[in-house]
Amino acid sequence: MRKGILFVISGPSGAGKGTVLKEVFKTVTDLEYSVSATTRAPRNQEKEGVNYFFKTREEFDKMVKNGDMLEYIEKFGNKYGTIKSYIESALERGRDIILEIETLGAEQVRKAGLNPVYIFLTPSSVTELIRRLKSRNTETVDWQQRRVEIGRDELQCAYNYDYLVINDDLQKAVTALIAIIRAERQKVAVNIDKIQQIIDK
Ligand code: 5GP
């Protein structure tokens, strides 16, 4: 049995990662979603063990200390982290799994030697991204400053990824992401066992 493939999807806040992934999972059903641990409180319909494992800061810090996290970051005053055993268990069972994490966390995953497929999701312009962020943000924000930060910090990370998916049209982005998953599954390196089986038959 082949090992699972690890996919890492990142992109700036407002890129629509959650929406795109939700659609992808409707079509690609044999794919797991890495449920992260977080110290932030559940929102609306979010469920324990489905969207996140909700932890106190003490619990989270203990997990970090015990080496349970593949990566973790602090963002907007909350901690978020990928649970190492969750990923390893899926990969060992031959299940492909997708991590939806921000770029700093993705950099940490790079050091773990798991050889993931990196996918970067973004709208086609910072102007559009700012428009989306404005529409859901009620706080006072220096948008000129945010614009600079997004261009300088968040989008520059895209150069380190394997695939770029532009999310201006939801259906197009979903189709592109499904195509990436399918192409990665057809790679020879992933199907070494099958070649020997074909030869032996
Ligand atoms: P939210 O609070 O909106 O669910 O997530 C905020 C940000 O944290 C998003 O960009 C999301 O991708 C990121 N995030 C969620 N889980 C993890 C994680 O385990 N590790 C890292 N590095 N980022 C995460």
PDB file of C-alpha atoms and ligand atoms in Angstrom:
ATOM      1  CA  MET A   1       0.000   0.000   0.000  1.00  0.00           C
ATOM      2  CA  ARG A   2       1.316   3.429  -0.844  1.00  0.00           C
ATOM      3  CA  LYS A   3       1.709   6.118   1.807  1.00  0.00           C
ATOM      4  CA  GLY A   4      -0.707   9.029   1.776  1.00  0.00           C
ATOM      5  CA  ILE A   5       0.085  12.305   0.049  1.00  0.00           C
ATOM      6  CA  LEU A   6       0.314  15.425   2.169  1.00  0.00           C
ATOM      7  CA  PHE A   7      -1.156  18.602   0.654  1.00  0.00           C
ATOM      8  CA  VAL A   8      -0.562  22.010   2.208  1.00  0.00           C
ATOM      9  CA  ILE A   9      -2.828  24.849   1.111  1.00  0.00           C
ATOM     10  CA  SER A  10      -2.148  28.423   2.179  1.00  0.00           C
ATOM     11  CA  GLY A  11      -3.047  31.887   1.082  1.00  0.00           C
ATOM     12  CA  PRO A  12      -3.804  35.269   2.548  1.00  0.00           C
ATOM     13  CA  SER A  13      -6.828  35.754   4.721  1.00  0.00           C
ATOM     14  CA  GLY A  14      -9.712  36.497   2.323  1.00  0.00           C
ATOM     15  CA  ALA A  15      -8.429  34.137  -0.394  1.00  0.00           C
ATOM     16  CA  GLY A  16     -11.377  31.813   0.200  1.00  0.00           C
ATOM     17  CA  LYS A  17      -9.517  28.665   1.299  1.00  0.00           C
ATOM     18  CA  GLY A  18     -12.415  27.382   3.388  1.00  0.00           C
ATOM     19  CA  THR A  19     -15.018  27.867   0.662  1.00  0.00           C
ATOM     20  CA  VAL A  20     -12.876  26.268  -2.041  1.00  0.00           C
ATOM     21  CA  LEU A  21     -12.008  23.286   0.149  1.00  0.00           C
ATOM     22  CA  LYS A  22     -15.616  22.715   1.106  1.00  0.00           C
ATOM     23  CA  GLU A  23     -16.475  22.345  -2.585  1.00  0.00           C
ATOM     24  CA  VAL A  24     -13.445  20.139  -3.306  1.00  0.00           C
ATOM     25  CA  PHE A  25     -14.485  17.720  -0.540  1.00  0.00           C
ATOM     26  CA  LYS A  26     -17.870  17.260  -2.215  1.00  0.00           C
ATOM     27  CA  THR A  27     -16.081  15.735  -5.227  1.00  0.00           C
ATOM     28  CA  VAL A  28     -12.921  14.263  -3.730  1.00  0.00           C
ATOM     29  CA  THR A  29     -14.332  12.176  -0.919  1.00  0.00           C
ATOM     30  CA  ASP A  30     -11.269   9.976  -0.296  1.00  0.00           C
ATOM     31  CA  LEU A  31      -9.301  12.868   1.163  1.00  0.00           C
ATOM     32  CA  GLU A  32      -8.850  13.815   4.809  1.00  0.00           C
ATOM     33  CA  TYR A  33      -8.778  17.273   6.346  1.00  0.00           C
ATOM     34  CA  SER A  34      -6.236  17.942   9.056  1.00  0.00           C
ATOM     35  CA  VAL A  35      -8.163  19.165  12.077  1.00  0.00           C
ATOM     36  CA  SER A  36      -5.904  21.651  13.877  1.00  0.00           C
ATOM     37  CA  ALA A  37      -5.747  22.537  17.538  1.00  0.00           C
ATOM     38  CA  THR A  38      -6.538  26.154  18.459  1.00  0.00           C
ATOM     39  CA  THR A  39      -6.941  28.333  21.518  1.00  0.00           C
ATOM     40  CA  ARG A  40      -9.574  30.489  19.842  1.00  0.00           C
ATOM     41  CA  ALA A  41     -13.218  30.074  20.836  1.00  0.00           C
ATOM     42  CA  PRO A  42     -15.592  28.155  18.519  1.00  0.00           C
ATOM     43  CA  ARG A  43     -17.573  30.321  16.069  1.00  0.00           C
ATOM     44  CA  ASN A  44     -21.221  29.770  15.082  1.00  0.00           C
ATOM     45  CA  GLN A  45     -21.671  26.160  13.978  1.00  0.00           C
ATOM     46  CA  GLU A  46     -18.107  25.001  14.602  1.00  0.00           C
ATOM     47  CA  LYS A  47     -17.766  21.606  16.229  1.00  0.00           C
ATOM     48  CA  GLU A  48     -15.052  20.052  18.386  1.00  0.00           C
ATOM     49  CA  GLY A  49     -13.003  17.570  16.390  1.00  0.00           C
ATOM     50  CA  VAL A  50     -14.592  18.620  13.091  1.00  0.00           C
ATOM     51  CA  ASN A  51     -13.408  22.209  12.557  1.00  0.00           C
ATOM     52  CA  TYR A  52     -10.813  22.340  15.310  1.00  0.00           C
ATOM     53  CA  PHE A  53      -9.782  20.729  18.562  1.00  0.00           C
ATOM     54  CA  PHE A  54     -10.497  23.624  20.919  1.00  0.00           C
ATOM     55  CA  LYS A  55      -7.872  23.925  23.653  1.00  0.00           C
ATOM     56  CA  THR A  56      -7.077  26.201  26.570  1.00  0.00           C
ATOM     57  CA  ARG A  57      -3.732  28.001  26.345  1.00  0.00           C
ATOM     58  CA  GLU A  58      -2.365  25.669  29.015  1.00  0.00           C
ATOM     59  CA  GLU A  59      -3.439  22.570  27.090  1.00  0.00           C
ATOM     60  CA  PHE A  60      -2.016  23.963  23.867  1.00  0.00           C
ATOM     61  CA  ASP A  61       1.314  24.901  25.443  1.00  0.00           C
ATOM     62  CA  LYS A  62       1.574  21.426  26.967  1.00  0.00           C
ATOM     63  CA  MET A  63       1.077  19.851  23.537  1.00  0.00           C
ATOM     64  CA  VAL A  64       3.861  22.048  22.143  1.00  0.00           C
ATOM     65  CA  LYS A  65       6.133  21.117  25.056  1.00  0.00           C
ATOM     66  CA  ASN A  66       5.437  17.404  24.523  1.00  0.00           C
ATOM     67  CA  GLY A  67       6.427  17.722  20.860  1.00  0.00           C
ATOM     68  CA  ASP A  68       2.881  16.916  19.680  1.00  0.00           C
ATOM     69  CA  MET A  69       2.772  19.725  17.089  1.00  0.00           C
ATOM     70  CA  LEU A  70       4.081  19.458  13.557  1.00  0.00           C
ATOM     71  CA  GLU A  71       3.977  23.265  13.427  1.00  0.00           C
ATOM     72  CA  TYR A  72       2.196  26.052  15.258  1.00  0.00           C
ATOM     73  CA  ILE A  73       1.830  29.813  15.131  1.00  0.00           C
ATOM     74  CA  GLU A  74       0.146  32.639  16.984  1.00  0.00           C
ATOM     75  CA  LYS A  75      -2.190  34.827  14.966  1.00  0.00           C
ATOM     76  CA  PHE A  76      -4.680  37.484  16.083  1.00  0.00           C
ATOM     77  CA  GLY A  77      -3.825  36.571  19.698  1.00  0.00           C
ATOM     78  CA  ASN A  78      -4.726  32.895  19.261  1.00  0.00           C
ATOM     79  CA  LYS A  79      -2.567  29.851  18.757  1.00  0.00           C
ATOM     80  CA  TYR A  80      -3.099  27.366  15.951  1.00  0.00           C
ATOM     81  CA  GLY A  81      -1.227  24.132  15.377  1.00  0.00           C
ATOM     82  CA  THR A  82      -1.145  20.946  13.332  1.00  0.00           C
ATOM     83  CA  ILE A  83      -1.235  17.780  15.426  1.00  0.00           C
ATOM     84  CA  LYS A  84       1.634  15.541  14.359  1.00  0.00           C
ATOM     85  CA  SER A  85      -0.028  12.204  15.211  1.00  0.00           C
ATOM     86  CA  TYR A  86      -3.145  13.190  13.242  1.00  0.00           C
ATOM     87  CA  ILE A  87      -1.092  13.636  10.072  1.00  0.00           C
ATOM     88  CA  GLU A  88       1.172  10.639  10.606  1.00  0.00           C
ATOM     89  CA  SER A  89      -1.755   8.311  11.250  1.00  0.00           C
ATOM     90  CA  ALA A  90      -3.474   9.367   7.995  1.00  0.00           C
ATOM     91  CA  LEU A  91      -0.289   9.035   5.921  1.00  0.00           C
ATOM     92  CA  GLU A  92       0.527   5.613   7.381  1.00  0.00           C
ATOM     93  CA  ARG A  93      -2.984   4.389   6.515  1.00  0.00           C
ATOM     94  CA  GLY A  94      -2.367   5.514   2.932  1.00  0.00           C
ATOM     95  CA  ARG A  95      -4.865   8.361   3.238  1.00  0.00           C
ATOM     96  CA  ASP A  96      -4.167  11.636   1.462  1.00  0.00           C
ATOM     97  CA  ILE A  97      -4.585  14.588   3.789  1.00  0.00           C
ATOM     98  CA  ILE A  98      -4.794  18.348   3.329  1.00  0.00           C
ATOM     99  CA  LEU A  99      -3.548  20.995   5.744  1.00  0.00           C
ATOM    100  CA  GLU A 100      -5.167  24.412   5.543  1.00  0.00           C
ATOM    101  CA  ILE A 101      -2.630  26.570   7.325  1.00  0.00           C
ATOM    102  CA  GLU A 102      -1.140  30.023   6.977  1.00  0.00           C
ATOM    103  CA  THR A 103       2.254  30.616   5.393  1.00  0.00           C
ATOM    104  CA  LEU A 104       4.468  30.780   8.493  1.00  0.00           C
ATOM    105  CA  GLY A 105       3.198  27.367   9.584  1.00  0.00           C
ATOM    106  CA  ALA A 106       3.770  26.015   6.082  1.00  0.00           C
ATOM    107  CA  GLU A 107       7.418  27.088   6.366  1.00  0.00           C
ATOM    108  CA  GLN A 108       7.754  25.028   9.535  1.00  0.00           C
ATOM    109  CA  VAL A 109       6.230  21.978   7.799  1.00  0.00           C
ATOM    110  CA  ARG A 110       9.001  22.279   5.212  1.00  0.00           C
ATOM    111  CA  LYS A 111      11.528  21.334   7.864  1.00  0.00           C
ATOM    112  CA  ALA A 112       9.695  18.131   8.880  1.00  0.00           C
ATOM    113  CA  GLY A 113      10.846  16.105   5.877  1.00  0.00           C
ATOM    114  CA  LEU A 114       7.354  15.008   4.853  1.00  0.00           C
ATOM    115  CA  ASN A 115       7.699  16.208   1.272  1.00  0.00           C
ATOM    116  CA  PRO A 116       4.270  17.835   0.907  1.00  0.00           C
ATOM    117  CA  VAL A 117       2.635  19.313  -2.175  1.00  0.00           C
ATOM    118  CA  TYR A 118       2.347  23.067  -1.615  1.00  0.00           C
ATOM    119  CA  ILE A 119      -0.621  24.930  -3.074  1.00  0.00           C
ATOM    120  CA  PHE A 120      -1.066  28.696  -2.864  1.00  0.00           C
ATOM    121  CA  LEU A 121      -4.523  30.203  -3.202  1.00  0.00           C
ATOM    122  CA  THR A 122      -5.112  33.904  -3.874  1.00  0.00           C
ATOM    123  CA  PRO A 123      -7.444  36.269  -5.693  1.00  0.00           C
ATOM    124  CA  SER A 124      -5.905  37.837  -8.819  1.00  0.00           C
ATOM    125  CA  SER A 125      -5.178  41.189  -7.171  1.00  0.00           C
ATOM    126  CA  VAL A 126      -4.455  42.774  -3.831  1.00  0.00           C
ATOM    127  CA  THR A 127      -7.210  45.281  -4.653  1.00  0.00           C
ATOM    128  CA  GLU A 128      -9.759  42.434  -4.757  1.00  0.00           C
ATOM    129  CA  LEU A 129      -8.340  40.916  -1.586  1.00  0.00           C
ATOM    130  CA  ILE A 130      -8.649  44.262   0.224  1.00  0.00           C
ATOM    131  CA  ARG A 131     -12.226  44.610  -1.064  1.00  0.00           C
ATOM    132  CA  ARG A 132     -13.121  41.206   0.440  1.00  0.00           C
ATOM    133  CA  LEU A 133     -11.415  41.978   3.724  1.00  0.00           C
ATOM    134  CA  LYS A 134     -13.145  45.372   3.963  1.00  0.00           C
ATOM    135  CA  SER A 135     -16.534  43.789   3.391  1.00  0.00           C
ATOM    136  CA  ARG A 136     -16.157  41.505   6.394  1.00  0.00           C
ATOM    137  CA  ASN A 137     -14.161  43.755   8.673  1.00  0.00           C
ATOM    138  CA  THR A 138     -15.865  46.123  11.047  1.00  0.00           C
ATOM    139  CA  GLU A 139     -12.772  47.377  12.841  1.00  0.00           C
ATOM    140  CA  THR A 140     -10.804  50.444  11.844  1.00  0.00           C
ATOM    141  CA  VAL A 141      -7.878  49.264   9.793  1.00  0.00           C
ATOM    142  CA  ASP A 142      -5.190  51.228   7.975  1.00  0.00           C
ATOM    143  CA  TRP A 143      -5.902  49.683   4.586  1.00  0.00           C
ATOM    144  CA  GLN A 144      -2.955  51.362   2.896  1.00  0.00           C
ATOM    145  CA  GLN A 145      -0.705  49.733   5.465  1.00  0.00           C
ATOM    146  CA  ARG A 146      -2.468  46.351   5.108  1.00  0.00           C
ATOM    147  CA  ARG A 147      -1.985  46.556   1.355  1.00  0.00           C
ATOM    148  CA  VAL A 148       1.752  46.950   1.769  1.00  0.00           C
ATOM    149  CA  GLU A 149       1.932  44.121   4.335  1.00  0.00           C
ATOM    150  CA  ILE A 150      -0.034  41.708   2.154  1.00  0.00           C
ATOM    151  CA  GLY A 151       2.180  42.423  -0.857  1.00  0.00           C
ATOM    152  CA  ARG A 152       5.419  42.336   1.085  1.00  0.00           C
ATOM    153  CA  ASP A 153       4.789  39.436   3.495  1.00  0.00           C
ATOM    154  CA  GLU A 154       1.863  37.238   2.565  1.00  0.00           C
ATOM    155  CA  LEU A 155       2.001  37.108  -1.231  1.00  0.00           C
ATOM    156  CA  GLN A 156       5.787  36.897  -1.480  1.00  0.00           C
ATOM    157  CA  CYS A 157       5.512  33.418   0.073  1.00  0.00           C
ATOM    158  CA  ALA A 158       3.786  32.200  -3.088  1.00  0.00           C
ATOM    159  CA  TYR A 159       7.186  31.818  -4.776  1.00  0.00           C
ATOM    160  CA  ASN A 160       7.967  28.884  -2.463  1.00  0.00           C
ATOM    161  CA  TYR A 161       4.866  26.899  -3.427  1.00  0.00           C
ATOM    162  CA  ASP A 162       4.421  24.210  -6.106  1.00  0.00           C
ATOM    163  CA  TYR A 163       1.043  25.319  -7.443  1.00  0.00           C
ATOM    164  CA  LEU A 164      -0.794  28.615  -7.794  1.00  0.00           C
ATOM    165  CA  VAL A 165      -4.590  28.686  -7.804  1.00  0.00           C
ATOM    166  CA  ILE A 166      -6.313  31.991  -8.505  1.00  0.00           C
ATOM    167  CA  ASN A 167      -9.669  32.250  -6.845  1.00  0.00           C
ATOM    168  CA  ASP A 168     -11.680  34.853  -8.738  1.00  0.00           C
ATOM    169  CA  ASP A 169     -14.207  32.313  -9.891  1.00  0.00           C
ATOM    170  CA  LEU A 170     -15.079  29.679  -7.274  1.00  0.00           C
ATOM    171  CA  GLN A 171     -15.812  26.903  -9.759  1.00  0.00           C
ATOM    172  CA  LYS A 172     -12.560  27.474 -11.664  1.00  0.00           C
ATOM    173  CA  ALA A 173     -10.531  27.412  -8.452  1.00  0.00           C
ATOM    174  CA  VAL A 174     -12.263  24.215  -7.319  1.00  0.00           C
ATOM    175  CA  THR A 175     -11.620  22.552 -10.689  1.00  0.00           C
ATOM    176  CA  ALA A 176      -7.949  23.566 -10.569  1.00  0.00           C
ATOM    177  CA  LEU A 177      -7.480  22.206  -7.061  1.00  0.00           C
ATOM    178  CA  ILE A 178      -9.142  18.899  -7.955  1.00  0.00           C
ATOM    179  CA  ALA A 179      -6.882  18.650 -11.025  1.00  0.00           C
ATOM    180  CA  ILE A 180      -3.799  19.154  -8.824  1.00  0.00           C
ATOM    181  CA  ILE A 181      -4.896  16.436  -6.396  1.00  0.00           C
ATOM    182  CA  ARG A 182      -5.604  14.023  -9.230  1.00  0.00           C
ATOM    183  CA  ALA A 183      -2.308  14.735 -11.011  1.00  0.00           C
ATOM    184  CA  GLU A 184      -0.317  14.217  -7.826  1.00  0.00           C
ATOM    185  CA  ARG A 185      -2.043  10.868  -7.317  1.00  0.00           C
ATOM    186  CA  GLN A 186      -0.917   9.695 -10.762  1.00  0.00           C
ATOM    187  CA  LYS A 187       2.775  10.380 -10.176  1.00  0.00           C
ATOM    188  CA  VAL A 188       5.049   7.387 -10.673  1.00  0.00           C
ATOM    189  CA  ALA A 189       6.728   7.989  -7.326  1.00  0.00           C
ATOM    190  CA  VAL A 190       3.340   7.562  -5.638  1.00  0.00           C
ATOM    191  CA  ASN A 191       2.514   4.409  -7.609  1.00  0.00           C
ATOM    192  CA  ILE A 192       5.749   2.417  -7.368  1.00  0.00           C
ATOM    193  CA  ASP A 193       3.930  -0.574  -5.791  1.00  0.00           C
ATOM    194  CA  LYS A 194       1.470  -0.694  -8.650  1.00  0.00           C
ATOM    195  CA  ILE A 195       4.193  -0.966 -11.277  1.00  0.00           C
ATOM    196  CA  GLN A 196       5.568  -4.114  -9.650  1.00  0.00           C
ATOM    197  CA  GLN A 197       2.041  -5.530  -9.388  1.00  0.00           C
ATOM    198  CA  ILE A 198       1.520  -4.918 -13.104  1.00  0.00           C
ATOM    199  CA  ILE A 199       4.807  -6.633 -13.916  1.00  0.00           C
ATOM    200  CA  ASP A 200       3.956  -9.618 -11.710  1.00  0.00           C
ATOM    201  CA  LYS A 201       0.540 -10.231 -13.262  1.00  0.00           C
TER     202      LYS A 201
HETATM  203  P1  5GP B   1      -9.589  30.992  11.586  1.00  0.00           P
HETATM  204  O1  5GP B   1      -9.483  31.537  12.979  1.00  0.00           O
HETATM  205  O2  5GP B   1     -10.251  31.935  10.650  1.00  0.00           O
HETATM  206  O3  5GP B   1     -10.222  29.615  11.582  1.00  0.00           O
HETATM  207  O4  5GP B   1      -8.112  30.772  11.037  1.00  0.00           O
HETATM  208  C1  5GP B   1      -7.205  31.824  10.990  1.00  0.00           C
HETATM  209  C2  5GP B   1      -5.972  31.417  10.222  1.00  0.00           C
HETATM  210  O5  5GP B   1      -5.283  30.343  10.878  1.00  0.00           O
HETATM  211  C3  5GP B   1      -6.252  30.882   8.801  1.00  0.00           C
HETATM  212  O6  5GP B   1      -5.362  31.502   7.900  1.00  0.00           O
HETATM  213  C4  5GP B   1      -5.985  29.399   8.899  1.00  0.00           C
HETATM  214  O7  5GP B   1      -5.528  28.857   7.655  1.00  0.00           O
HETATM  215  C5  5GP B   1      -4.892  29.373   9.928  1.00  0.00           C
HETATM  216  N1  5GP B   1      -4.765  28.071  10.585  1.00  0.00           N
HETATM  217  C6  5GP B   1      -5.738  27.224  10.981  1.00  0.00           C
HETATM  218  N2  5GP B   1      -5.219  26.126  11.540  1.00  0.00           N
HETATM  219  C7  5GP B   1      -3.869  26.274  11.499  1.00  0.00           C
HETATM  220  C8  5GP B   1      -2.765  25.461  11.931  1.00  0.00           C
HETATM  221  O8  5GP B   1      -2.900  24.373  12.454  1.00  0.00           O
HETATM  222  N3  5GP B   1      -1.536  25.972  11.718  1.00  0.00           N
HETATM  223  C9  5GP B   1      -1.318  27.167  11.127  1.00  0.00           C
HETATM  224  N4  5GP B   1      -0.075  27.549  10.947  1.00  0.00           N
HETATM  225  N5  5GP B   1      -2.320  27.958  10.715  1.00  0.00           N
HETATM  226  C10 5GP B   1      -3.586  27.513  10.906  1.00  0.00           C
END
